[in-house]
Short mmCIF file of C-alpha atoms in Angstrom, two decimals:
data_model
loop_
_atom_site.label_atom_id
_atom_site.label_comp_id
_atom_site.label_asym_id
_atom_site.label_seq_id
_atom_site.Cartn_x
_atom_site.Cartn_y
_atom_site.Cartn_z
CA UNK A 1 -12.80 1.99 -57.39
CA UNK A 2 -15.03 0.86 -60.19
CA UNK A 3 -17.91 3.45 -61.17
CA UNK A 4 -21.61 2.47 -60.14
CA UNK A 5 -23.19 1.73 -63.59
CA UNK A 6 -27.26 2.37 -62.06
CA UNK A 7 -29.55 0.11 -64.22
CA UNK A 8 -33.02 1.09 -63.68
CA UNK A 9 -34.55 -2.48 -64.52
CA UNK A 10 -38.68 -3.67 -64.13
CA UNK A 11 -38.73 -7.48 -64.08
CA UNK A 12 -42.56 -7.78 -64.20
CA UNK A 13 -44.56 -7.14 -67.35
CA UNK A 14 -41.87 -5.22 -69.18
CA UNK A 15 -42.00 -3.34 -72.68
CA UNK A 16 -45.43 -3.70 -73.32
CA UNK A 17 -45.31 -2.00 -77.18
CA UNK A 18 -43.64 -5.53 -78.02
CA UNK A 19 -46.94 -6.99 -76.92
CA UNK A 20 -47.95 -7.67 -80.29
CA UNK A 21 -45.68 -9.87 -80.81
CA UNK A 22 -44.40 -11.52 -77.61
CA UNK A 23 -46.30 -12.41 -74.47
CA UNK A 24 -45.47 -10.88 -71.10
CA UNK A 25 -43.26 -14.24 -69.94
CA UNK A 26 -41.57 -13.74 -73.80
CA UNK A 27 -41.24 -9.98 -73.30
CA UNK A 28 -39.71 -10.57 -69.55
CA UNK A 29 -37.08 -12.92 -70.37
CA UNK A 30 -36.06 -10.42 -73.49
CA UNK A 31 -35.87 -7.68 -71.00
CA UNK A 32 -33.32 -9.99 -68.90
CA UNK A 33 -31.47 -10.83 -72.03
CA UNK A 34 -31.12 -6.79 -73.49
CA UNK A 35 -30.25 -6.53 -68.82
CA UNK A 36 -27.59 -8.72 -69.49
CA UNK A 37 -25.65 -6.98 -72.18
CA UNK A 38 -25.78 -3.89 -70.88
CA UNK A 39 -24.43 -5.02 -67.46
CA UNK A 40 -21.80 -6.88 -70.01
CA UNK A 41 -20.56 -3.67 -71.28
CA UNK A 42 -20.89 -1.86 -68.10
CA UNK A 43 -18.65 -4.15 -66.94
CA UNK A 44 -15.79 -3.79 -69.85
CA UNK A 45 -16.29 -0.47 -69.43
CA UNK A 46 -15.42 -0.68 -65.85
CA UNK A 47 -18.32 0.07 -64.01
CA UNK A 48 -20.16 -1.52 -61.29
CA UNK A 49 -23.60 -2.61 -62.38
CA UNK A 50 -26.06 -1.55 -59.17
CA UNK A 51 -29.80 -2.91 -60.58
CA UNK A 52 -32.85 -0.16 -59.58
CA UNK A 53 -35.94 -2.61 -59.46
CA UNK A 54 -39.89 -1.95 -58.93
CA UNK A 55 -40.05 -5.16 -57.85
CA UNK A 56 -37.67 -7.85 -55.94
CA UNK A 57 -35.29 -9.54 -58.53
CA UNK A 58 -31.97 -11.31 -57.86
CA UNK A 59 -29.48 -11.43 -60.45
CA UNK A 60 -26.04 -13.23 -59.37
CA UNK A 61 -22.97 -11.05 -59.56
CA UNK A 62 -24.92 -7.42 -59.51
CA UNK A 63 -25.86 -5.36 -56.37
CA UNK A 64 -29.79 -4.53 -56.52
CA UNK A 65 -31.94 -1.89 -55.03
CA UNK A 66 -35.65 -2.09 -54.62
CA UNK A 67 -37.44 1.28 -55.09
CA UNK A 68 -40.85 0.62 -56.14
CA UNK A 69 -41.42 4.22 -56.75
CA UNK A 70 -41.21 6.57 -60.14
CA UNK A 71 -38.20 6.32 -62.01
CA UNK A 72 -37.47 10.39 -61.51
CA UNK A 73 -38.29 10.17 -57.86
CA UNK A 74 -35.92 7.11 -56.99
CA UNK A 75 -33.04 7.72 -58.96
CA UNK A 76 -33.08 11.77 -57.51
CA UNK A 77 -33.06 10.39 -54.02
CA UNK A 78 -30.11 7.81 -55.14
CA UNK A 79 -28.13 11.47 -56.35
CA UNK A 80 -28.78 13.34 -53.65
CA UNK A 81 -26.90 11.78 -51.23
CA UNK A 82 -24.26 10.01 -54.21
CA UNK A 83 -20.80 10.96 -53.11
CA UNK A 84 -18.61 9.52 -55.99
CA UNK A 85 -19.57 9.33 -59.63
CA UNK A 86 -22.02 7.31 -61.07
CA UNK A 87 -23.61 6.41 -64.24
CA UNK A 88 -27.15 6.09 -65.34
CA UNK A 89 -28.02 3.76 -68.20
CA UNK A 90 -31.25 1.94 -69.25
CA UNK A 91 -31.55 -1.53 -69.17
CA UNK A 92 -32.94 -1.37 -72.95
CA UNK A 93 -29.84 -0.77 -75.37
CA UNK A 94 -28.74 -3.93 -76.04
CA UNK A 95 -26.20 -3.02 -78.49
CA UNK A 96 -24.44 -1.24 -75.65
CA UNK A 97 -20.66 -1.92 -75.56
CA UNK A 98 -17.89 -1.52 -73.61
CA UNK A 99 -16.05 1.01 -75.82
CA UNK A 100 -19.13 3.31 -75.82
CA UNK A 101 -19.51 3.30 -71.59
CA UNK A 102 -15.17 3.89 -71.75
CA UNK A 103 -15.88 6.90 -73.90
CA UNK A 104 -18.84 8.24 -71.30
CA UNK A 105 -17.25 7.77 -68.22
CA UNK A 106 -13.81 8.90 -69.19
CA UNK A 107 -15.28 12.23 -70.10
CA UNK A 108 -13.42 15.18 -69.27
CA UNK A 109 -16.68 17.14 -68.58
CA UNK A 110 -18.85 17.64 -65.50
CA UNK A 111 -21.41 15.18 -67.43
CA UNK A 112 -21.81 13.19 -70.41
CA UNK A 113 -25.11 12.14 -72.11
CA UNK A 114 -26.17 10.00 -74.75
CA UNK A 115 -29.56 10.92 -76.55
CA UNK A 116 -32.46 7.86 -77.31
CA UNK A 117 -34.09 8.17 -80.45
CA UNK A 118 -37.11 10.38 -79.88
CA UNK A 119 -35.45 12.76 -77.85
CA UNK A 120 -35.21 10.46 -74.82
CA UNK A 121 -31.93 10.07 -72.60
CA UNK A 122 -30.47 6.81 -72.45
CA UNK A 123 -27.08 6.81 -70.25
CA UNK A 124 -26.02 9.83 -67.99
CA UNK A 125 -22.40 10.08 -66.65
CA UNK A 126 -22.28 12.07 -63.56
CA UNK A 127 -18.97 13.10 -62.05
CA UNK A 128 -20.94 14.62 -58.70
CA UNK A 129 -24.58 13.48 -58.83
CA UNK A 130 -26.40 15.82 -56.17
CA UNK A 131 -25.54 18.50 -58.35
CA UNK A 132 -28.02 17.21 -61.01
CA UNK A 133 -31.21 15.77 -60.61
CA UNK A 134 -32.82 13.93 -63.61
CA UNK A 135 -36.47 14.30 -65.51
CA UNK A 136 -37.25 11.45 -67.67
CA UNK A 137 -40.07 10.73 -69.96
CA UNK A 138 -41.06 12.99 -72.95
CA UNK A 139 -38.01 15.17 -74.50
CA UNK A 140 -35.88 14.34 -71.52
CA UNK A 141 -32.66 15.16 -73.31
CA UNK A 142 -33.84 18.84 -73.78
CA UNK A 143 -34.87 18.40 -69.96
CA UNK A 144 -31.86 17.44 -68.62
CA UNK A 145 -29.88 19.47 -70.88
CA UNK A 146 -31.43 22.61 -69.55
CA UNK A 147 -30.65 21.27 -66.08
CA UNK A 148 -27.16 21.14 -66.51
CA UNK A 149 -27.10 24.70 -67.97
CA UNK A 150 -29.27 25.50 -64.92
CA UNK A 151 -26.59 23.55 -62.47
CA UNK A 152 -23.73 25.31 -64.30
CA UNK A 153 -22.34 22.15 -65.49
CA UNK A 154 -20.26 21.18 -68.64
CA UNK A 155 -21.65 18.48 -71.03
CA UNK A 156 -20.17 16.28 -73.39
CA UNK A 157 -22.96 14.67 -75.47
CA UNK A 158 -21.12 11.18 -76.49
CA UNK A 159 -22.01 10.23 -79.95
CA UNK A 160 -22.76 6.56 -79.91
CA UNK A 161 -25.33 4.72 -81.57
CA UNK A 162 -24.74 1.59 -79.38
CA UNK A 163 -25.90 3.62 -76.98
CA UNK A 164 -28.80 5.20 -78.65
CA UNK A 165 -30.51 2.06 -79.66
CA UNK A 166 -33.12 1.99 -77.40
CA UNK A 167 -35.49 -1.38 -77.97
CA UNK A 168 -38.99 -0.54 -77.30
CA UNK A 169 -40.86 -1.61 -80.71
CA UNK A 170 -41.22 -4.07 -83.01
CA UNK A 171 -39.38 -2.08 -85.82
CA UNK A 172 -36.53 -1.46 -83.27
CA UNK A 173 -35.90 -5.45 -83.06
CA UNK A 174 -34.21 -5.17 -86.82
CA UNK A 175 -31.42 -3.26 -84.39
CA UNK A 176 -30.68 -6.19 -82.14
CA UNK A 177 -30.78 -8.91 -85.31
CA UNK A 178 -28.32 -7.00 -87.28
CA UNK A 179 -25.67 -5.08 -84.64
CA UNK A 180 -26.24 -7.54 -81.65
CA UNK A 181 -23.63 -9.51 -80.62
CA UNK A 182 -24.77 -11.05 -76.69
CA UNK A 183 -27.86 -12.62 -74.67
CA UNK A 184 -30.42 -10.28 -76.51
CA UNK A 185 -29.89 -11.29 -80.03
CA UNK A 186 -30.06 -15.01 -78.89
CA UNK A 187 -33.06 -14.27 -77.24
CA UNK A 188 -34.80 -12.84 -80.32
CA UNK A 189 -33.32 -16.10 -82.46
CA UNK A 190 -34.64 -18.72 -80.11
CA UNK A 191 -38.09 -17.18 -79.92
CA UNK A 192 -37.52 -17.44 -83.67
CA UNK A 193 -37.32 -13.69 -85.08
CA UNK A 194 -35.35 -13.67 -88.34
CA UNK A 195 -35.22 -10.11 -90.90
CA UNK A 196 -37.39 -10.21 -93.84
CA UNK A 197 -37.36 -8.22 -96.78
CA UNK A 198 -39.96 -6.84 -98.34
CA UNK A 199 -39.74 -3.75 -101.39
CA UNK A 200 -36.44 -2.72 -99.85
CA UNK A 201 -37.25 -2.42 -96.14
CA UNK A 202 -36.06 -4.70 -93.69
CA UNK A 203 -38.29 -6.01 -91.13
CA UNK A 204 -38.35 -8.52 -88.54
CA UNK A 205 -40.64 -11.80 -88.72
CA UNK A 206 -41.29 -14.27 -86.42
CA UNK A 207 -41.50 -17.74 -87.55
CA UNK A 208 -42.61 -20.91 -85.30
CA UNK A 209 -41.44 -20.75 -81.85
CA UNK A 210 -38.33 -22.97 -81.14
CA UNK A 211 -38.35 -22.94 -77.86
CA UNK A 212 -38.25 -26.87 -77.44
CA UNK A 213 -35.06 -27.26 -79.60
CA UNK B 1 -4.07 15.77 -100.12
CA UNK B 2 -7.48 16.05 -98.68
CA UNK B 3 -9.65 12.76 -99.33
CA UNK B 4 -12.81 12.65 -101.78
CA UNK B 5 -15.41 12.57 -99.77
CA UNK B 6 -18.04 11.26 -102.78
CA UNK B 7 -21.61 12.52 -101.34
CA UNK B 8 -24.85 11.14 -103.67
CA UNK B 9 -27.23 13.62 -104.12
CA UNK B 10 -30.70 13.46 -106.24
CA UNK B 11 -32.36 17.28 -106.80
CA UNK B 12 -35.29 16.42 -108.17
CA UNK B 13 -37.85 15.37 -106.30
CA UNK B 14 -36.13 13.76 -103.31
CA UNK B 15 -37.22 12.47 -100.30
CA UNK B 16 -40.53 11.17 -101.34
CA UNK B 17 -41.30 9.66 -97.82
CA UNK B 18 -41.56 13.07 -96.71
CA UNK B 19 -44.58 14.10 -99.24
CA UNK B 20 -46.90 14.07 -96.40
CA UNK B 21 -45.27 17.32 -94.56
CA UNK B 22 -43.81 18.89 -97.65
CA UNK B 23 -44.50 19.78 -101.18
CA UNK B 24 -41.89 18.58 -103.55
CA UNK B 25 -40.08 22.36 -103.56
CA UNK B 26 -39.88 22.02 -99.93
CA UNK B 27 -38.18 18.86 -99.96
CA UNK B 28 -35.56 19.69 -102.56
CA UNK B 29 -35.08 23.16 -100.34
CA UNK B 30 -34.44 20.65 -97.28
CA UNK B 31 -32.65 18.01 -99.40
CA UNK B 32 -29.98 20.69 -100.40
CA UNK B 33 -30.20 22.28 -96.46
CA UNK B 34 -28.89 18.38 -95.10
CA UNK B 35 -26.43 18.48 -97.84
CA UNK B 36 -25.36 21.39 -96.44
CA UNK B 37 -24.62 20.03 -92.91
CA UNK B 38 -22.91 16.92 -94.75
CA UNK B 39 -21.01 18.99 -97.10
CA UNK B 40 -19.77 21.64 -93.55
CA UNK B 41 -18.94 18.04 -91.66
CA UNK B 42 -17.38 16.26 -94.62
CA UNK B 43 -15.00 19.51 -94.53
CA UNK B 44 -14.49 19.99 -90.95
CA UNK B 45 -13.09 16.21 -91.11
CA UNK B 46 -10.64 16.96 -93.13
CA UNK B 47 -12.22 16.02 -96.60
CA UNK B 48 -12.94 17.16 -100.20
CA UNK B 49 -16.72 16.79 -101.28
CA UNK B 50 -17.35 15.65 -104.46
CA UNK B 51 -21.03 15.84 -105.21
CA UNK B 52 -22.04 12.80 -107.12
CA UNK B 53 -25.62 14.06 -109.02
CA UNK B 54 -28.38 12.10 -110.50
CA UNK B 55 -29.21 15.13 -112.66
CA UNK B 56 -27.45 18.88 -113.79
CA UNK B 57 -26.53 20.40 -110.05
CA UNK B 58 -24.02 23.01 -109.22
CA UNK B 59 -22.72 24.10 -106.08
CA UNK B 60 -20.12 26.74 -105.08
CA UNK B 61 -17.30 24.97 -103.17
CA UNK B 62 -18.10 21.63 -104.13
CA UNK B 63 -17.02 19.59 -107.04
CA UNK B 64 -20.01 17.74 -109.22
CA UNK B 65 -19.89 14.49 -110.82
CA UNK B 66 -22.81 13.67 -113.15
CA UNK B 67 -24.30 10.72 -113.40
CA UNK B 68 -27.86 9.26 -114.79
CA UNK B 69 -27.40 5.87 -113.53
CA UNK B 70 -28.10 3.90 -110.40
CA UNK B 71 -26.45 4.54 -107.14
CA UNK B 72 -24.52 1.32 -107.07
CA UNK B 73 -23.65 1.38 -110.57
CA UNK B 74 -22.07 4.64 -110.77
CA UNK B 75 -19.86 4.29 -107.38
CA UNK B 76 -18.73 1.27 -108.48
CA UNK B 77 -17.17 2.93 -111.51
CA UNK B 78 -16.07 5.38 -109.51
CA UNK B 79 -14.16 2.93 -107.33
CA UNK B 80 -13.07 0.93 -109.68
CA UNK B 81 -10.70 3.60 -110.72
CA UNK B 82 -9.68 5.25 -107.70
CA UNK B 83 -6.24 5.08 -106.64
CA UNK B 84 -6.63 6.87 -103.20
CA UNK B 85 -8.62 6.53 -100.50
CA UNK B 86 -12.85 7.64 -100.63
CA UNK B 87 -15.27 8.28 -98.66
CA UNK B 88 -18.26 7.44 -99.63
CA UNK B 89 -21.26 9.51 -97.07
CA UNK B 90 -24.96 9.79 -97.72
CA UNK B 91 -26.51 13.21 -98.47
CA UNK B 92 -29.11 12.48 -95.61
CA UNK B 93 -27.49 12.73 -92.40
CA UNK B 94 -27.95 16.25 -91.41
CA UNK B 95 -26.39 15.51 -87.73
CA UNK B 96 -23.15 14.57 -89.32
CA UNK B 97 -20.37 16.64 -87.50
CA UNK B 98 -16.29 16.95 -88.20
CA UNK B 99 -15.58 14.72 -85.60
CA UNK B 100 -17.38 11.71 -86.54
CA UNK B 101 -15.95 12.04 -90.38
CA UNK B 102 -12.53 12.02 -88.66
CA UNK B 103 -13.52 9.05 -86.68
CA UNK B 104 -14.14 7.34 -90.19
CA UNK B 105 -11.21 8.42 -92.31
CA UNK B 106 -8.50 8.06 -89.55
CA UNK B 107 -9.23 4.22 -88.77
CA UNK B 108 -6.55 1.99 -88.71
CA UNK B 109 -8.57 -0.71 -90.55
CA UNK B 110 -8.67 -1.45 -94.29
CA UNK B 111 -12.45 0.24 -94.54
CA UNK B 112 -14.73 1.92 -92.27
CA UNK B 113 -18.52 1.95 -91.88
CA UNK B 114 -21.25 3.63 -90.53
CA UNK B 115 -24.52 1.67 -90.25
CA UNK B 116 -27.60 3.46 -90.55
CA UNK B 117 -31.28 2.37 -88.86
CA UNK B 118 -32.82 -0.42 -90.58
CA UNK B 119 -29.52 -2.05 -91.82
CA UNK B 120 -28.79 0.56 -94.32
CA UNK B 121 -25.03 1.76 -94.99
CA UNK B 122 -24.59 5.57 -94.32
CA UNK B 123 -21.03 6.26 -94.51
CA UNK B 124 -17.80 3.72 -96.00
CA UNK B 125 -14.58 4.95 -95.50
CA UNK B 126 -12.26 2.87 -98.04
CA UNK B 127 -8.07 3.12 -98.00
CA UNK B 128 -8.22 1.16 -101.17
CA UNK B 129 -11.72 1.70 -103.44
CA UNK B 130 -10.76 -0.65 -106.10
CA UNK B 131 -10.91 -3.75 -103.73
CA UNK B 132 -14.30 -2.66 -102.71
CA UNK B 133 -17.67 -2.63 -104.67
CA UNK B 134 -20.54 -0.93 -102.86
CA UNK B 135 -24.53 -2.90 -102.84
CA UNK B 136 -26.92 -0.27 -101.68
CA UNK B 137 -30.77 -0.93 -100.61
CA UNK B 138 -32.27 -3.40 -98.56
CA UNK B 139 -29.94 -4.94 -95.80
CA UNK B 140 -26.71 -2.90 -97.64
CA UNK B 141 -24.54 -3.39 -94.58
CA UNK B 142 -24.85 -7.10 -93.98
CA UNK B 143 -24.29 -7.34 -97.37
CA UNK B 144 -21.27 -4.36 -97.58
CA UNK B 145 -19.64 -6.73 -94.36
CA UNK B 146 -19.80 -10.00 -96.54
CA UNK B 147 -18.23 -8.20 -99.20
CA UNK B 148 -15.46 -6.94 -96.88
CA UNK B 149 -15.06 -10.16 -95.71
CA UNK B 150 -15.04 -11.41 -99.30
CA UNK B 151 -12.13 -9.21 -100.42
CA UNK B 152 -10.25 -10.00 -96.78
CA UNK B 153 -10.48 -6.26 -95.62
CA UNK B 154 -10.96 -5.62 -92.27
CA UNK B 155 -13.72 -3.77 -90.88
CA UNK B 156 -14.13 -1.15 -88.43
CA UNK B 157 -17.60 -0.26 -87.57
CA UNK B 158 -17.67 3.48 -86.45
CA UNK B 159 -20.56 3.66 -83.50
CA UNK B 160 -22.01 7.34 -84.24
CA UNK B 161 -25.20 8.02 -83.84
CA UNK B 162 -24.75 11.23 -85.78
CA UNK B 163 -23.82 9.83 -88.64
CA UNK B 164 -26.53 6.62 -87.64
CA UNK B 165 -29.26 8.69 -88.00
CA UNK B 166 -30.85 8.98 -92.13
CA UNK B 167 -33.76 11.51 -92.63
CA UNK B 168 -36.33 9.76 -94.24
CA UNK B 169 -39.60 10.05 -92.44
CA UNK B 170 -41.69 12.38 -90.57
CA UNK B 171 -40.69 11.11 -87.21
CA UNK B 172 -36.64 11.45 -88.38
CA UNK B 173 -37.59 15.23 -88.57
CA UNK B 174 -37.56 15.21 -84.38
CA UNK B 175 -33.61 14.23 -84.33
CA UNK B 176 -33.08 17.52 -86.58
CA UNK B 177 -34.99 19.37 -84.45
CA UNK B 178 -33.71 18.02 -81.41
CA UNK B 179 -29.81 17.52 -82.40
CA UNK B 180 -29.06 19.34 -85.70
CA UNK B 181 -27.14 22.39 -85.36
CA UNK B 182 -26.70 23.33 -89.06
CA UNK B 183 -29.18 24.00 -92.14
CA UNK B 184 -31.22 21.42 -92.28
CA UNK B 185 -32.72 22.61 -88.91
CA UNK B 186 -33.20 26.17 -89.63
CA UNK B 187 -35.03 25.25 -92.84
CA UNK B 188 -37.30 23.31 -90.81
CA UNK B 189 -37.82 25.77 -88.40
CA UNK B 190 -38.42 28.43 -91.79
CA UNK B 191 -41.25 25.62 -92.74
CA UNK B 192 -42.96 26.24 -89.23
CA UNK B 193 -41.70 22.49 -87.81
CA UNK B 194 -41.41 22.62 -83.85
CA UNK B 195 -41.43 19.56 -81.60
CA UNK B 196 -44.52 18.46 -80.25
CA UNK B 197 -45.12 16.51 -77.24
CA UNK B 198 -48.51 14.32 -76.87
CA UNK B 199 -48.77 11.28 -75.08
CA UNK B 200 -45.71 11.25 -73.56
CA UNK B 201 -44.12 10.96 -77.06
CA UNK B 202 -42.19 13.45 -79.27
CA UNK B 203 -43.31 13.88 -82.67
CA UNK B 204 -43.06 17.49 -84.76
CA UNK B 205 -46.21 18.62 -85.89
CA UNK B 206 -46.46 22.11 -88.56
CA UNK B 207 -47.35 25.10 -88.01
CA UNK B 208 -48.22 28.26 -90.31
CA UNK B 209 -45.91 28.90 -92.92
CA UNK B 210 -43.63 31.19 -92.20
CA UNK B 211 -41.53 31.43 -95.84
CA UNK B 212 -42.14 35.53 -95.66
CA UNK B 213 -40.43 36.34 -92.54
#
């Protein structure tokens, strides 16, 4: 039976540090673009996507909750009564692959995590989830490292930087232009974001939109 | 026979982007401390550093190649005349760890690569150096792929995000803080660096200096 791949996802007025330089129906219909590569490579990597939504959105081919509620508070209630294994990832790492979910959930230890940039966590592999509860925002990695030290639990921190390539800022669109392969990079290119160079840093510009072509 | 792993290395003054946390001792104290980690992981994967220095350096257990000129101009010599395989691995990357260089040098591809953030290049495996010339700065690994592609070597892109992650700025100084397990951490933690959490966001922030303990 395929893993459940949870995808915490919030459809309305998403990533708001790209503000500056999309507007909220832009920045929406990137966060359904980086949503669709990462249920791509949950899917090659065998999982199950199962969307977590604040609000009601309806995606064909993927099972959805609605939990309008904090992150930490719905997805502890989801592990608490989670019987099989089950995977956490965020809906933001649009370089995600299948060969980097393979290598989480075919872990030999209790858990497997992949670090964001920052200190954040962006995918958890659980092998029995109400033995771990999780506490995002801040340094979660430190957080939920401690917690599986607390739970007695073995971790294999999975070094991928598919996985952690989190997209939150301008700076961080560079990623998707350059190691993007699906939905998000198109996105970007159709709302007409190409690199620039200037003095030896590479940045991302956008130049008229193209959205009528 | 153990393969070269060629590391570039500048002691003087290095690091530059870093002058706002550290005086220039500091950052060749912490320049040599992450060549330290790269040096222990270059070894643990199974390879030979070779120090490849800007100006006079020595180093007990490692090799030293001098050489004035730019970075791309003296590894292309270098490759040029190599008849075995190189590694070529930045001095920066004080997460680096044995099992990501053996990830690298055991592909079954004609070259490996590791990209760093912002489209740099921070590690090239090569089986055959002369059919390779390196192109450092700027967008170095869409321009080291077209030159793969250019020679008809194929590519394997090694997804670490130990090896992904350059030290450059202030805010890099969180991942060593977070995830390094070698020198480069404990001379930040000699420096007074600890993590600091404000807003929600991790940043490192310094505290007294603590060089007499």
């Amino acid at each position: 039976m395929a893993i459940d791949a949870v995808i915490p996802f919030k459809p309305k007025n998403p990533k708001t540090r790209l503000s500056c330089v999309m507007e909220q129906e832009e920045r929406e219909a990137f966060a359904q673009a980086m949503l669709s590569d990462v249920i791509a490579a949950a899917q090659a990597g065998g999982c199950s996507p199962l969307l977590l939504c604040t609000s009601p959105y309806e995606r064909p081919g993927a099972r959805t909750l609605l939990d309008p509620d904090g992150l930490n508070e719905s997805l502890n209630r989801l592990l608490a009564t989670s019987k099989s294994p089950i995977l956490i990832i965020m809906a933001d790492l649009p370089l995600a692959d299948g060969a980097a979910v393979s290598r989480l959930v075919s872990t030999a230890a209790d858990m497997a995590v992949v670090p964001g940039r920052g200190g954040g966590t962006n995918a958890i592999f659980l092998r029995e989830p109400s033995r771990f509860r999780v506490n995002y925002y801040g340094a979660s990695f430190l957080k939920h490292m401690q917690i599986a030290m607390d739970a007695g639990l073995s971790v294999d921190v999975v070094d991928s930087f598919r996985l952690h390539t989190d997209v939150d800022e301008k700076e961080d669109l560079v990623e998707v232009l350059i190691h993007g392969k699906g939905e998000a990079r198109r996105c970007l290119e159709s709302l007409g974001f190409t690199l620039s160079i200037e003095g030896g840093r590479v940045g991302v510009k956008r130049g008229a939109h193209k959205e009528t072509r």
